[in-house]
mmCIF file of C-alpha atoms in Angstrom:
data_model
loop_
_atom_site.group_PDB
_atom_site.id
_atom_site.type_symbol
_atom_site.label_atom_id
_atom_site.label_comp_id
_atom_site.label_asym_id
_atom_site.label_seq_id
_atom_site.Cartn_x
_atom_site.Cartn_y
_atom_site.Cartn_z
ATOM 1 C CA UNK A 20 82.910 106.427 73.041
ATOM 2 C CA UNK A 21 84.517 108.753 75.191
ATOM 3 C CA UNK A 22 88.393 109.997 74.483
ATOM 4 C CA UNK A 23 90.900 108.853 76.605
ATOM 5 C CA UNK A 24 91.702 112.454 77.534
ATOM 6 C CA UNK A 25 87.864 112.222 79.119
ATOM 7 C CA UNK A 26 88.989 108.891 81.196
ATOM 8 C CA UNK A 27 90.894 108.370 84.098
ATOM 9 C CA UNK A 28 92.606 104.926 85.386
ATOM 10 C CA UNK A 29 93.603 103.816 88.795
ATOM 11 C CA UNK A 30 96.363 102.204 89.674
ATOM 12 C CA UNK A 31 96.355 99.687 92.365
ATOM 13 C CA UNK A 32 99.524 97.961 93.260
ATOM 14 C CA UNK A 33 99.777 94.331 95.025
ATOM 15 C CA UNK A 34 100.578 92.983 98.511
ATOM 16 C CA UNK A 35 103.778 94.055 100.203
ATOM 17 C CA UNK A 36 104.720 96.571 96.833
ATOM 18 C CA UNK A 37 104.633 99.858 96.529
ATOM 19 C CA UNK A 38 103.195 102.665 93.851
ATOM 20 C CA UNK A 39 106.616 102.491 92.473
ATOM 21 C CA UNK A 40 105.997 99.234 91.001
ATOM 22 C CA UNK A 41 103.211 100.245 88.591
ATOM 23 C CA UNK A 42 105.341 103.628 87.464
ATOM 24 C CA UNK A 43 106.244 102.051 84.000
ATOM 25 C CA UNK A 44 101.949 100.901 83.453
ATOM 26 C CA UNK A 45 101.164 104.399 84.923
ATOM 27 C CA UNK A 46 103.614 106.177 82.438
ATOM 28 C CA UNK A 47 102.591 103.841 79.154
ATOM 29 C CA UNK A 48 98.760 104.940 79.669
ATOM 30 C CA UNK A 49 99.185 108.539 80.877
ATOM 31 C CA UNK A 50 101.423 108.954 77.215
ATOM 32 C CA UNK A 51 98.154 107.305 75.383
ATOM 33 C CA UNK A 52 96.060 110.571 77.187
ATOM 34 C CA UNK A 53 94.517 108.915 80.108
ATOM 35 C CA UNK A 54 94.842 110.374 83.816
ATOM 36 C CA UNK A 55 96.077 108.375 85.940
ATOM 37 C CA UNK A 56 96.214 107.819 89.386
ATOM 38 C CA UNK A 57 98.911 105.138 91.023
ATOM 39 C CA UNK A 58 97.615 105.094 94.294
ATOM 40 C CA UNK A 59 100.440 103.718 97.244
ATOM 41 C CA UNK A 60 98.615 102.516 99.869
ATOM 42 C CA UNK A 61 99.550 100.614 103.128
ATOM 43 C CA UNK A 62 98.515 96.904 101.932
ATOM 44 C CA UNK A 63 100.559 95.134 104.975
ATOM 45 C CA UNK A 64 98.850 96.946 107.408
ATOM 46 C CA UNK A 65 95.291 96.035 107.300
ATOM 47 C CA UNK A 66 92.710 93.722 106.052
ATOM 48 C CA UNK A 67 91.089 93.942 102.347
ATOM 49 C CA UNK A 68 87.956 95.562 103.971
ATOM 50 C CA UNK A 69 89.483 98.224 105.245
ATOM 51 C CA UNK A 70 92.192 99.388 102.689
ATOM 52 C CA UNK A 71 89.402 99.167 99.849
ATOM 53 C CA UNK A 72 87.035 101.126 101.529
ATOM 54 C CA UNK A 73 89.779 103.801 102.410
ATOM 55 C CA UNK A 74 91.753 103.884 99.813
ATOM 56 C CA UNK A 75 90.026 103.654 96.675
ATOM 57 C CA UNK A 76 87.686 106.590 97.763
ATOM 58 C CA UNK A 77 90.485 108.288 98.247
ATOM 59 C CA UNK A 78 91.964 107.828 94.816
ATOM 60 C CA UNK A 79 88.134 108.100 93.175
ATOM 61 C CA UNK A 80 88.321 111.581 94.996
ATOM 62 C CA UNK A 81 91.630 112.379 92.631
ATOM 63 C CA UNK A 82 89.600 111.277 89.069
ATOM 64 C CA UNK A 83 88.782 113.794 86.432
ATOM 65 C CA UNK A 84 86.832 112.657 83.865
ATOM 66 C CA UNK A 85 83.931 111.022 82.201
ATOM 67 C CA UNK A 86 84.812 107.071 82.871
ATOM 68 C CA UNK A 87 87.399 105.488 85.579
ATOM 69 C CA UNK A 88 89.170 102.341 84.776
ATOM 70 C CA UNK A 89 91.205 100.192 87.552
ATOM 71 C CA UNK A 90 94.475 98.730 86.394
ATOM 72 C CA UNK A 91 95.382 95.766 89.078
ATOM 73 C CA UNK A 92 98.123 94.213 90.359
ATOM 74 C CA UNK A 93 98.212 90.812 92.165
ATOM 75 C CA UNK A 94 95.800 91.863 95.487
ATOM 76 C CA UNK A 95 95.076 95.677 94.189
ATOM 77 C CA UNK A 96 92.115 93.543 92.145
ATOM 78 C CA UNK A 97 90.746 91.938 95.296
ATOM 79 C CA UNK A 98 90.428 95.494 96.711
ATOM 80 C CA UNK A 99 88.651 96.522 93.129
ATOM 81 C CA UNK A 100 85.886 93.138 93.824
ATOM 82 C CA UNK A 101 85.514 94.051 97.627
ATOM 83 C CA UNK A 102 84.799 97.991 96.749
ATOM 84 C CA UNK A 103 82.250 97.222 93.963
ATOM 85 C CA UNK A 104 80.563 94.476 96.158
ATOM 86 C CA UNK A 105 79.850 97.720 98.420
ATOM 87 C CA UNK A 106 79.642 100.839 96.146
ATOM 88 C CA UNK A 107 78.013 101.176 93.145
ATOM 89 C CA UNK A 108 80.125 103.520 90.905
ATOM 90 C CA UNK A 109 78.430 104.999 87.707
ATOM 91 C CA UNK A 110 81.738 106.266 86.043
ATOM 92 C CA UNK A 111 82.840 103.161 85.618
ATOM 93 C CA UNK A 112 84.701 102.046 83.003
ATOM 94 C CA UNK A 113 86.892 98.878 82.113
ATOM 95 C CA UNK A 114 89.347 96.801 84.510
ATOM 96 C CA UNK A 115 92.306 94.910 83.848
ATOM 97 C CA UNK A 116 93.892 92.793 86.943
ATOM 98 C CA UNK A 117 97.420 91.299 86.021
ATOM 99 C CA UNK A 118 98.318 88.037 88.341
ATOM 100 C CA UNK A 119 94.748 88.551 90.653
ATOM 101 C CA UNK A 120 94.600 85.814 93.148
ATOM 102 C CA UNK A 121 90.809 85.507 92.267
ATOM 103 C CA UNK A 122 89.891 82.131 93.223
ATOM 104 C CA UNK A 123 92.753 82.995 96.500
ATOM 105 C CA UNK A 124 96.330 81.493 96.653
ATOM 106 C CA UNK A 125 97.446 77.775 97.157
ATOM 107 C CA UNK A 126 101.181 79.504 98.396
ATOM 108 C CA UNK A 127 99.085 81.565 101.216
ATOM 109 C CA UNK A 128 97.464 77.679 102.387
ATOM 110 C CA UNK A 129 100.580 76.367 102.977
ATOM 111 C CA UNK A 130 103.011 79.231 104.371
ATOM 112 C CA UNK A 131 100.551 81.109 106.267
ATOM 113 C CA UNK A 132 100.717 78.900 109.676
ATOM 114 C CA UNK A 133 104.439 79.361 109.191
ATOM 115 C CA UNK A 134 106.385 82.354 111.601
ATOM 116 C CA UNK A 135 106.610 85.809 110.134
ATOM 117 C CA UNK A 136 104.313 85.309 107.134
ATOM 118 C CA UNK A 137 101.732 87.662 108.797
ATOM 119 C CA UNK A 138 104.608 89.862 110.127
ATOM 120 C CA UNK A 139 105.325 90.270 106.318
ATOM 121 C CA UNK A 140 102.237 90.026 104.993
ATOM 122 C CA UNK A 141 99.909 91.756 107.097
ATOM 123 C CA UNK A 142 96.234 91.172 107.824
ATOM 124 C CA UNK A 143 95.026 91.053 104.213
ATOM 125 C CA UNK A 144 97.547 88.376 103.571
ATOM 126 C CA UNK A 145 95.981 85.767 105.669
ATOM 127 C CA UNK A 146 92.652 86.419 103.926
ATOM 128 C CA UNK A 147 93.959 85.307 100.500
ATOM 129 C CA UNK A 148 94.070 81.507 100.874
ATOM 130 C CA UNK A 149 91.764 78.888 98.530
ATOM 131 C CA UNK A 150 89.103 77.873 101.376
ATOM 132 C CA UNK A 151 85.335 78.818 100.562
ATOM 133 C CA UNK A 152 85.419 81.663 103.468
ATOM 134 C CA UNK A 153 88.424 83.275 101.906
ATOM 135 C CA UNK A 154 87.941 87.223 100.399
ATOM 136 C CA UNK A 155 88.471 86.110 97.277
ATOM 137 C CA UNK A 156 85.754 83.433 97.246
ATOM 138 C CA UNK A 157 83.350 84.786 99.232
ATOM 139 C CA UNK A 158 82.981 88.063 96.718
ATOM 140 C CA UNK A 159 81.386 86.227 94.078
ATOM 141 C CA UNK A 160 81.140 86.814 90.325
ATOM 142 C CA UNK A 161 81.947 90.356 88.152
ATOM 143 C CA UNK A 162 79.075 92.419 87.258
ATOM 144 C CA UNK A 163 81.363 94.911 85.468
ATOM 145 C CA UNK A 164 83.893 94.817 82.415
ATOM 146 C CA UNK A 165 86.916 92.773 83.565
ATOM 147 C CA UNK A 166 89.663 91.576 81.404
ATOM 148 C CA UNK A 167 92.642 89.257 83.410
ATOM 149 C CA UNK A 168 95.988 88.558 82.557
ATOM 150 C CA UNK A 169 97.963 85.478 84.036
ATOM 151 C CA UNK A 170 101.366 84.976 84.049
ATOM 152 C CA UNK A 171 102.877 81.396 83.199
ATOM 153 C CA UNK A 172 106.532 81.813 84.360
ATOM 154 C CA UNK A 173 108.091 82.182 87.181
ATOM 155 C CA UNK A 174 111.511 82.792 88.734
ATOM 156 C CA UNK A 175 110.727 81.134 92.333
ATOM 157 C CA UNK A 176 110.941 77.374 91.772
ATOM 158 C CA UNK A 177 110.570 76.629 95.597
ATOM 159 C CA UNK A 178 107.260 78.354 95.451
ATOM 160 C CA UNK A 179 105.809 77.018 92.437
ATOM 161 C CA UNK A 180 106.191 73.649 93.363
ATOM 162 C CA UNK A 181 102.928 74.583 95.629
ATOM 163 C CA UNK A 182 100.757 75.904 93.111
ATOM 164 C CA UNK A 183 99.157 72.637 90.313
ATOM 165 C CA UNK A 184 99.604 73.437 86.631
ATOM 166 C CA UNK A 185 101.495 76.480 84.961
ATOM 167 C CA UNK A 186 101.625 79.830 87.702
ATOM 168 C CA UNK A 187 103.714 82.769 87.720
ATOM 169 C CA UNK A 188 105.420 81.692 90.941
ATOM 170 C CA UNK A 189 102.326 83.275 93.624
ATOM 171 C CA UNK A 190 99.200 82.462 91.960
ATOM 172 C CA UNK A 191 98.426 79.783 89.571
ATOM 173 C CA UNK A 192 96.471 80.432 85.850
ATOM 174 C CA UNK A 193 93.492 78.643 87.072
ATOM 175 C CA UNK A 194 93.043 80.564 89.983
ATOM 176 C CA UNK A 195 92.977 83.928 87.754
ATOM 177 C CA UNK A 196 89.876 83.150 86.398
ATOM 178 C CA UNK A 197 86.958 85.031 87.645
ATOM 179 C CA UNK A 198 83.329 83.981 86.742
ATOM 180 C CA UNK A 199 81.837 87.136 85.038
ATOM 181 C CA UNK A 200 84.802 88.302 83.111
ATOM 182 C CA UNK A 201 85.111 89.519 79.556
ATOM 183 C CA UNK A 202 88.405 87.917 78.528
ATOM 184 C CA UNK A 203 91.234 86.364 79.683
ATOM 185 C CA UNK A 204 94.785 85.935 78.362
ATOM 186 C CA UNK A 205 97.916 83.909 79.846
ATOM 187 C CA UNK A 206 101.332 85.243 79.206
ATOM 188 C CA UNK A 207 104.633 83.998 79.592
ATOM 189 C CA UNK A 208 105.899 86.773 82.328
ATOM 190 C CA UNK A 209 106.282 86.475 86.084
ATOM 191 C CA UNK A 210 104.178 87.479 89.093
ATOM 192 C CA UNK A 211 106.333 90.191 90.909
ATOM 193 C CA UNK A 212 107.627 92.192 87.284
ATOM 194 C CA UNK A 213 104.765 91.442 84.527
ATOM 195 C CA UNK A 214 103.402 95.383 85.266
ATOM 196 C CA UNK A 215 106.932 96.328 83.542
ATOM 197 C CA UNK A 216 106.586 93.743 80.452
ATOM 198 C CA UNK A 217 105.601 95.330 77.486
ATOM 199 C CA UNK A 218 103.402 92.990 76.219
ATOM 200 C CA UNK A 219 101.161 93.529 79.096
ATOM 201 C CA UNK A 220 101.533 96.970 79.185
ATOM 202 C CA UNK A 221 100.178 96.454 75.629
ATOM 203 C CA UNK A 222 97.378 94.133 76.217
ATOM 204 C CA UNK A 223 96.228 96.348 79.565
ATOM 205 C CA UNK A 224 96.139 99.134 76.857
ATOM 206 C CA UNK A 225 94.068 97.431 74.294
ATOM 207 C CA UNK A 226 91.664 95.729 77.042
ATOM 208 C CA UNK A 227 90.874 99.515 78.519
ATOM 209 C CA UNK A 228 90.462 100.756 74.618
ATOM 210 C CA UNK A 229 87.945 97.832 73.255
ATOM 211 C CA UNK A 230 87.103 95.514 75.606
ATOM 212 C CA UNK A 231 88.456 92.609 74.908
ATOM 213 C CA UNK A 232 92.547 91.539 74.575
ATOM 214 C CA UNK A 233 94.222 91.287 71.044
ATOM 215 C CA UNK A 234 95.001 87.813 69.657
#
């Protein structure tokens, strides 16, 4: 196995967010020796097809290293599915999505007829939603080394009361799951901060290390 001084992780943040909210993830694994790169990218602006296609080469084109690992937030691990669907990449290593809309959003069924949700939202926002033709759905199962991490609590009531079962107040623990992956662990922690909690910062860490999350 390679030293994480030979690896290099990307950082993908989620819908509507910027690079600055996966700082506190990008400075937890870049102290354990890994390179990382938090890539900002303009994720209101155009559909999933075309920011993954852009973007990630962009930040691939930043990597040093023997292996590169993808750390996910939220829609950042929809662009990780629709890049590998298209590109084969032989570096790579491990990735860990926190809050991934995998199986798409009940929230994005109901709100996105509503005014100004794709004025907020953008293009890829629409494409998020629970139907069979949905980005999320139509990409299929992981043929690489994915660990997920759900959140369970959630500080927007209004919203959760559209999502069935426990949610972190945008995506619900069901719709996490992805067929394919290696592991999967639900955590009390919400859908627009868990990057910051330490526990996940903790689990993320173990996941890229061994595989697998600690229990």
């Amino acid at each position: 196995m390679t030293s994480p001084h030979n690896e290099s992780v990307i950082l993908l943040h989620g819908l509507a967010r910027t690079r600055g909210s996966m700082e506190k993830m990008e400075h937890a694994l870049s102290a354990r020796g890994y390179q990382c790169v938090n890539l900002g990218y303009p994720s209101t602006q155009f559909d999933i097809e075309t920011l993954a296609g852009e973007h990630i080469d962009k930040a691939l084109s930043q990597c040093r290293g023997e292996r590169v690992h993808f750390v996910t937030h939220s829609m950042g691990g929809i662009l990780v599915r629709q890049y590998l669907s298209q590109h084969t990449l032989p570096t790579l290593g491990r990735v860990v999505m926190l809050g991934p809309p995998n199986r798409g959003s009940e929230v994005v069924d109901s709100l996105k007829a509503f005014p100004g949700f794709k004025w907020i939202n953008g293009p890829a926002g629409l494409q998020l939603g629970t139907d069979e033709g949905s980005v999320p759905n139509r990409l299929g199962k992981a043929h690489f080394e994915v660990g997920v991490i759900a959140g369970s609590r959630s500080v927007n009531l209004l919203l959760s009361t559209l999502l069935p079962g426990p949610n972190d107040g945008k995506v619900s623990v069901a719709r996490t799951h992805l067929e394919g992956m290696r592991d999967h662990i639900s955590l009390a922690v919400t859908h627009p901060f868990m990057m910051n909690n330490p526990s996940v910062i903790a689990q993320t860490a173990y996941f890229l290390a061994h595989g697998r999350f600690q229990r």
